[in-house]
Amino acid sequence: MNEPNHYLSADDRRAATVGAVVELAAEQNPAQITTAVIAQHMGVTQGALFRHFQNKDAILQATMAWVSKRLLARVDRAARGAASPLAALEAIFRTHTDFLAKYPGVPRMVFGQLQRPEKTAAKELVQSMLARYGARVRTLLADGKASGELDAALDVDAAALLFIGTIQGLVMQSLLADDPRRIHTGAAPAFAIYRRGIASAS
């Protein structure tokens, strides 16, 4: 449990709450993370949480906004530093898997939100993040085709789906093994196979 700090600003308290949710999701089913559990983990009362968030859904919305902002910023930064579209795809893949290995609660929360039958602000944030992420990958794949680095006959939409699906597969294997390190250790060989499938033969 984190040590309480009674002198945090409102913004810092909200950030600490998001951090607590991410930590808790790495240890248990996100659906079972109640405001009481969050408050206990932080060493504060539920009343203290409700001074900054209207309810649990508002906490989940803030958490998904945190995930979206940081993940997309990291992959954008990784892509900008790459020498070619294929190198950018590899940098994004590595950055994404490193992020998930560092925050193993994130994929659990993402999957949990997507499985909710009702519309929520948190679920919409996840869907928006995935759409924006997919658009970035498709742009790089199209650029790679145009430059001749990738196979001219490559189906960009299918290749983008496979890119994301490969990461999701690594996540599922890590969850089955209860070992977040599998995401990181499996990333390089998985991308090597993906790379061979999309690269130009010339």
mmCIF file of C-alpha atoms in Angstrom:
data_model
loop_
_atom_site.group_PDB
_atom_site.id
_atom_site.type_symbol
_atom_site.label_atom_id
_atom_site.label_comp_id
_atom_site.label_asym_id
_atom_site.label_seq_id
_atom_site.Cartn_x
_atom_site.Cartn_y
_atom_site.Cartn_z
ATOM 1 C CA MET A 1 0.000 0.000 0.000
ATOM 2 C CA ASN A 2 1.256 3.466 -0.826
ATOM 3 C CA GLU A 3 2.024 5.891 1.997
ATOM 4 C CA PRO A 4 -0.626 8.639 2.102
ATOM 5 C CA ASN A 5 0.436 12.199 1.427
ATOM 6 C CA HIS A 6 -2.058 14.706 2.777
ATOM 7 C CA TYR A 7 -0.378 17.641 1.016
ATOM 8 C CA LEU A 8 -0.882 16.547 -2.582
ATOM 9 C CA SER A 9 -2.545 19.011 -4.946
ATOM 10 C CA ALA A 10 -5.804 18.050 -6.630
ATOM 11 C CA ASP A 11 -3.972 17.181 -9.873
ATOM 12 C CA ASP A 12 -1.389 15.124 -7.992
ATOM 13 C CA ARG A 13 -4.121 13.313 -6.080
ATOM 14 C CA ARG A 14 -5.905 12.427 -9.327
ATOM 15 C CA ALA A 15 -2.613 11.227 -10.828
ATOM 16 C CA ALA A 16 -1.927 9.132 -7.724
ATOM 17 C CA THR A 17 -5.371 7.556 -8.035
ATOM 18 C CA VAL A 18 -4.727 6.611 -11.656
ATOM 19 C CA GLY A 19 -1.369 5.152 -10.658
ATOM 20 C CA ALA A 20 -3.049 3.097 -7.948
ATOM 21 C CA VAL A 21 -5.545 1.648 -10.433
ATOM 22 C CA VAL A 22 -2.749 0.691 -12.844
ATOM 23 C CA GLU A 23 -0.863 -1.009 -10.004
ATOM 24 C CA LEU A 24 -3.935 -2.849 -8.748
ATOM 25 C CA ALA A 25 -4.870 -4.058 -12.247
ATOM 26 C CA ALA A 26 -1.492 -5.795 -12.458
ATOM 27 C CA GLU A 27 -2.444 -7.876 -9.426
ATOM 28 C CA GLN A 28 -6.158 -8.597 -9.808
ATOM 29 C CA ASN A 29 -9.164 -8.580 -12.112
ATOM 30 C CA PRO A 30 -9.890 -4.910 -12.953
ATOM 31 C CA ALA A 31 -13.619 -5.612 -12.621
ATOM 32 C CA GLN A 32 -13.047 -6.328 -8.930
ATOM 33 C CA ILE A 33 -11.234 -3.054 -8.260
ATOM 34 C CA THR A 34 -13.745 -1.033 -6.257
ATOM 35 C CA THR A 35 -13.357 2.481 -4.939
ATOM 36 C CA ALA A 36 -12.905 0.927 -1.493
ATOM 37 C CA VAL A 37 -10.005 -1.166 -2.794
ATOM 38 C CA ILE A 38 -8.436 1.876 -4.464
ATOM 39 C CA ALA A 39 -8.773 3.963 -1.320
ATOM 40 C CA GLN A 40 -7.270 1.215 0.839
ATOM 41 C CA HIS A 41 -4.348 0.821 -1.580
ATOM 42 C CA MET A 42 -3.685 4.566 -1.393
ATOM 43 C CA GLY A 43 -4.166 4.805 2.348
ATOM 44 C CA VAL A 44 -7.025 7.302 2.080
ATOM 45 C CA THR A 45 -10.775 7.252 2.606
ATOM 46 C CA GLN A 46 -13.340 6.773 -0.160
ATOM 47 C CA GLY A 47 -14.515 10.276 0.645
ATOM 48 C CA ALA A 48 -11.085 11.584 -0.290
ATOM 49 C CA LEU A 49 -11.397 9.889 -3.699
ATOM 50 C CA PHE A 50 -14.847 11.320 -4.294
ATOM 51 C CA ARG A 51 -13.556 14.823 -3.743
ATOM 52 C CA HIS A 52 -11.654 14.388 -7.026
ATOM 53 C CA PHE A 53 -13.788 11.869 -8.953
ATOM 54 C CA GLN A 54 -17.561 11.641 -9.177
ATOM 55 C CA ASN A 55 -17.591 7.835 -9.215
ATOM 56 C CA LYS A 56 -15.638 4.724 -10.257
ATOM 57 C CA ASP A 57 -16.415 5.267 -13.945
ATOM 58 C CA ALA A 58 -14.773 8.683 -13.744
ATOM 59 C CA ILE A 59 -11.661 7.049 -12.270
ATOM 60 C CA LEU A 60 -11.613 4.483 -15.092
ATOM 61 C CA GLN A 61 -12.038 7.249 -17.663
ATOM 62 C CA ALA A 62 -9.052 9.126 -16.230
ATOM 63 C CA THR A 63 -7.024 5.911 -16.202
ATOM 64 C CA MET A 64 -7.779 5.132 -19.845
ATOM 65 C CA ALA A 65 -6.936 8.727 -20.774
ATOM 66 C CA TRP A 66 -3.580 8.258 -19.021
ATOM 67 C CA VAL A 67 -2.931 5.035 -20.951
ATOM 68 C CA SER A 68 -3.890 6.562 -24.297
ATOM 69 C CA LYS A 69 -1.833 9.715 -23.853
ATOM 70 C CA ARG A 70 1.321 7.934 -22.741
ATOM 71 C CA LEU A 71 1.216 5.007 -25.140
ATOM 72 C CA LEU A 72 0.553 7.124 -28.229
ATOM 73 C CA ALA A 73 3.186 9.678 -27.202
ATOM 74 C CA ARG A 74 5.756 6.920 -26.795
ATOM 75 C CA VAL A 75 5.061 5.238 -30.108
ATOM 76 C CA ASP A 76 5.066 8.589 -31.922
ATOM 77 C CA ARG A 77 8.424 9.440 -30.390
ATOM 78 C CA ALA A 78 9.801 6.016 -31.351
ATOM 79 C CA ALA A 79 8.582 6.359 -34.942
ATOM 80 C CA ARG A 80 10.076 9.848 -35.353
ATOM 81 C CA GLY A 81 13.512 8.546 -34.454
ATOM 82 C CA ALA A 82 13.460 5.739 -37.030
ATOM 83 C CA ALA A 83 15.320 5.819 -40.352
ATOM 84 C CA SER A 84 12.616 4.156 -42.478
ATOM 85 C CA PRO A 85 8.978 3.001 -42.329
ATOM 86 C CA LEU A 86 9.972 -0.576 -41.488
ATOM 87 C CA ALA A 87 12.375 0.629 -38.811
ATOM 88 C CA ALA A 88 9.573 2.801 -37.431
ATOM 89 C CA LEU A 89 7.218 -0.182 -37.275
ATOM 90 C CA GLU A 90 9.837 -2.164 -35.371
ATOM 91 C CA ALA A 91 10.439 0.753 -32.998
ATOM 92 C CA ILE A 92 6.705 1.072 -32.349
ATOM 93 C CA PHE A 93 6.370 -2.669 -31.772
ATOM 94 C CA ARG A 94 9.270 -2.671 -29.310
ATOM 95 C CA THR A 95 8.049 0.475 -27.536
ATOM 96 C CA HIS A 96 4.513 -0.866 -27.228
ATOM 97 C CA THR A 97 5.599 -4.219 -25.823
ATOM 98 C CA ASP A 98 8.020 -2.527 -23.412
ATOM 99 C CA PHE A 99 5.152 -0.314 -22.208
ATOM 100 C CA LEU A 100 2.907 -3.334 -21.593
ATOM 101 C CA ALA A 101 5.672 -5.235 -19.817
ATOM 102 C CA LYS A 102 6.247 -2.213 -17.569
ATOM 103 C CA TYR A 103 2.524 -1.758 -16.866
ATOM 104 C CA PRO A 104 1.022 -5.286 -16.963
ATOM 105 C CA GLY A 105 -2.270 -4.010 -15.624
ATOM 106 C CA VAL A 106 -2.873 -1.959 -18.770
ATOM 107 C CA PRO A 107 -3.858 -4.798 -21.148
ATOM 108 C CA ARG A 108 -6.164 -6.239 -18.505
ATOM 109 C CA MET A 109 -7.939 -2.900 -18.234
ATOM 110 C CA VAL A 110 -8.115 -2.446 -22.003
ATOM 111 C CA PHE A 111 -9.601 -5.912 -22.545
ATOM 112 C CA GLY A 112 -11.955 -5.343 -19.636
ATOM 113 C CA GLN A 113 -13.295 -2.105 -21.095
ATOM 114 C CA LEU A 114 -13.776 -3.601 -24.569
ATOM 115 C CA GLN A 115 -15.806 -6.462 -23.074
ATOM 116 C CA ARG A 116 -18.286 -4.136 -21.383
ATOM 117 C CA PRO A 117 -21.607 -4.314 -23.273
ATOM 118 C CA GLU A 118 -22.653 -0.781 -22.387
ATOM 119 C CA LYS A 119 -21.174 2.452 -23.679
ATOM 120 C CA THR A 120 -18.897 4.216 -21.234
ATOM 121 C CA ALA A 121 -16.494 7.116 -21.547
ATOM 122 C CA ALA A 122 -13.606 4.782 -20.663
ATOM 123 C CA LYS A 123 -14.607 2.278 -23.362
ATOM 124 C CA GLU A 124 -14.884 5.050 -25.952
ATOM 125 C CA LEU A 125 -11.386 6.245 -25.022
ATOM 126 C CA VAL A 126 -10.005 2.734 -25.570
ATOM 127 C CA GLN A 127 -11.745 2.448 -28.946
ATOM 128 C CA SER A 128 -10.432 5.864 -29.985
ATOM 129 C CA MET A 129 -6.903 4.959 -28.888
ATOM 130 C CA LEU A 130 -6.965 1.717 -30.883
ATOM 131 C CA ALA A 131 -8.307 3.510 -33.956
ATOM 132 C CA ARG A 132 -5.608 6.177 -33.787
ATOM 133 C CA TYR A 133 -2.939 3.559 -33.179
ATOM 134 C CA GLY A 134 -4.127 1.497 -36.136
ATOM 135 C CA ALA A 135 -4.095 4.575 -38.377
ATOM 136 C CA ARG A 136 -0.444 5.208 -37.484
ATOM 137 C CA VAL A 137 0.493 1.627 -38.338
ATOM 138 C CA ARG A 138 -1.397 1.693 -41.647
ATOM 139 C CA THR A 139 0.309 4.953 -42.639
ATOM 140 C CA LEU A 140 3.747 3.449 -42.037
ATOM 141 C CA LEU A 141 2.834 0.301 -43.951
ATOM 142 C CA ALA A 142 1.623 2.380 -46.903
ATOM 143 C CA ASP A 143 4.792 4.480 -46.768
ATOM 144 C CA GLY A 144 6.867 1.310 -46.764
ATOM 145 C CA LYS A 145 5.072 0.049 -49.857
ATOM 146 C CA ALA A 146 5.554 3.367 -51.627
ATOM 147 C CA SER A 147 9.283 3.379 -50.859
ATOM 148 C CA GLY A 148 9.760 -0.206 -52.030
ATOM 149 C CA GLU A 149 10.844 -1.338 -48.570
ATOM 150 C CA LEU A 150 7.737 -3.479 -48.159
ATOM 151 C CA ASP A 151 6.115 -5.957 -50.527
ATOM 152 C CA ALA A 152 4.271 -4.084 -53.297
ATOM 153 C CA ALA A 153 1.356 -6.535 -53.019
ATOM 154 C CA LEU A 154 1.031 -6.104 -49.260
ATOM 155 C CA ASP A 155 -2.539 -5.767 -47.956
ATOM 156 C CA VAL A 156 -2.096 -2.781 -45.638
ATOM 157 C CA ASP A 157 -5.280 -3.358 -43.623
ATOM 158 C CA ALA A 158 -4.494 -7.039 -43.064
ATOM 159 C CA ALA A 159 -0.882 -6.247 -42.164
ATOM 160 C CA ALA A 160 -2.008 -3.625 -39.631
ATOM 161 C CA LEU A 161 -4.438 -6.117 -38.105
ATOM 162 C CA LEU A 162 -1.668 -8.708 -37.849
ATOM 163 C CA PHE A 163 0.705 -6.145 -36.271
ATOM 164 C CA ILE A 164 -1.771 -5.393 -33.495
ATOM 165 C CA GLY A 165 -2.831 -9.030 -33.216
ATOM 166 C CA THR A 166 0.768 -10.136 -32.695
ATOM 167 C CA ILE A 167 1.097 -7.797 -29.727
ATOM 168 C CA GLN A 168 -2.237 -9.001 -28.365
ATOM 169 C CA GLY A 169 -1.010 -12.599 -28.726
ATOM 170 C CA LEU A 170 2.089 -11.807 -26.674
ATOM 171 C CA VAL A 171 -0.146 -10.248 -24.042
ATOM 172 C CA MET A 172 -2.405 -13.312 -23.887
ATOM 173 C CA GLN A 173 0.579 -15.640 -23.536
ATOM 174 C CA SER A 174 1.952 -13.514 -20.702
ATOM 175 C CA LEU A 175 -1.430 -13.572 -18.951
ATOM 176 C CA LEU A 176 -1.715 -17.345 -19.314
ATOM 177 C CA ALA A 177 1.775 -17.782 -17.877
ATOM 178 C CA ASP A 178 1.205 -15.043 -15.270
ATOM 179 C CA ASP A 179 4.548 -13.619 -16.352
ATOM 180 C CA PRO A 180 4.580 -10.072 -17.832
ATOM 181 C CA ARG A 181 8.219 -10.555 -18.866
ATOM 182 C CA ARG A 182 7.035 -12.833 -21.671
ATOM 183 C CA ILE A 183 5.762 -9.795 -23.544
ATOM 184 C CA HIS A 184 9.254 -8.323 -23.592
ATOM 185 C CA THR A 185 11.206 -11.528 -24.262
ATOM 186 C CA GLY A 186 8.849 -12.647 -27.023
ATOM 187 C CA ALA A 187 8.734 -9.322 -28.848
ATOM 188 C CA ALA A 188 11.943 -9.536 -30.901
ATOM 189 C CA PRO A 189 11.395 -13.046 -32.344
ATOM 190 C CA ALA A 190 7.722 -12.295 -33.018
ATOM 191 C CA PHE A 191 8.542 -9.117 -34.933
ATOM 192 C CA ALA A 192 11.278 -10.917 -36.884
ATOM 193 C CA ILE A 193 8.648 -13.308 -38.261
ATOM 194 C CA TYR A 194 6.271 -10.413 -38.985
ATOM 195 C CA ARG A 195 9.046 -8.507 -40.733
ATOM 196 C CA ARG A 196 9.812 -11.411 -43.060
ATOM 197 C CA GLY A 197 6.161 -11.564 -44.010
ATOM 198 C CA ILE A 198 5.838 -7.922 -45.091
ATOM 199 C CA ALA A 199 9.291 -6.988 -46.363
ATOM 200 C CA SER A 200 10.054 -6.633 -50.048
ATOM 201 C CA ALA A 201 11.786 -9.660 -51.561
ATOM 202 C CA SER A 202 14.179 -7.443 -53.545
#
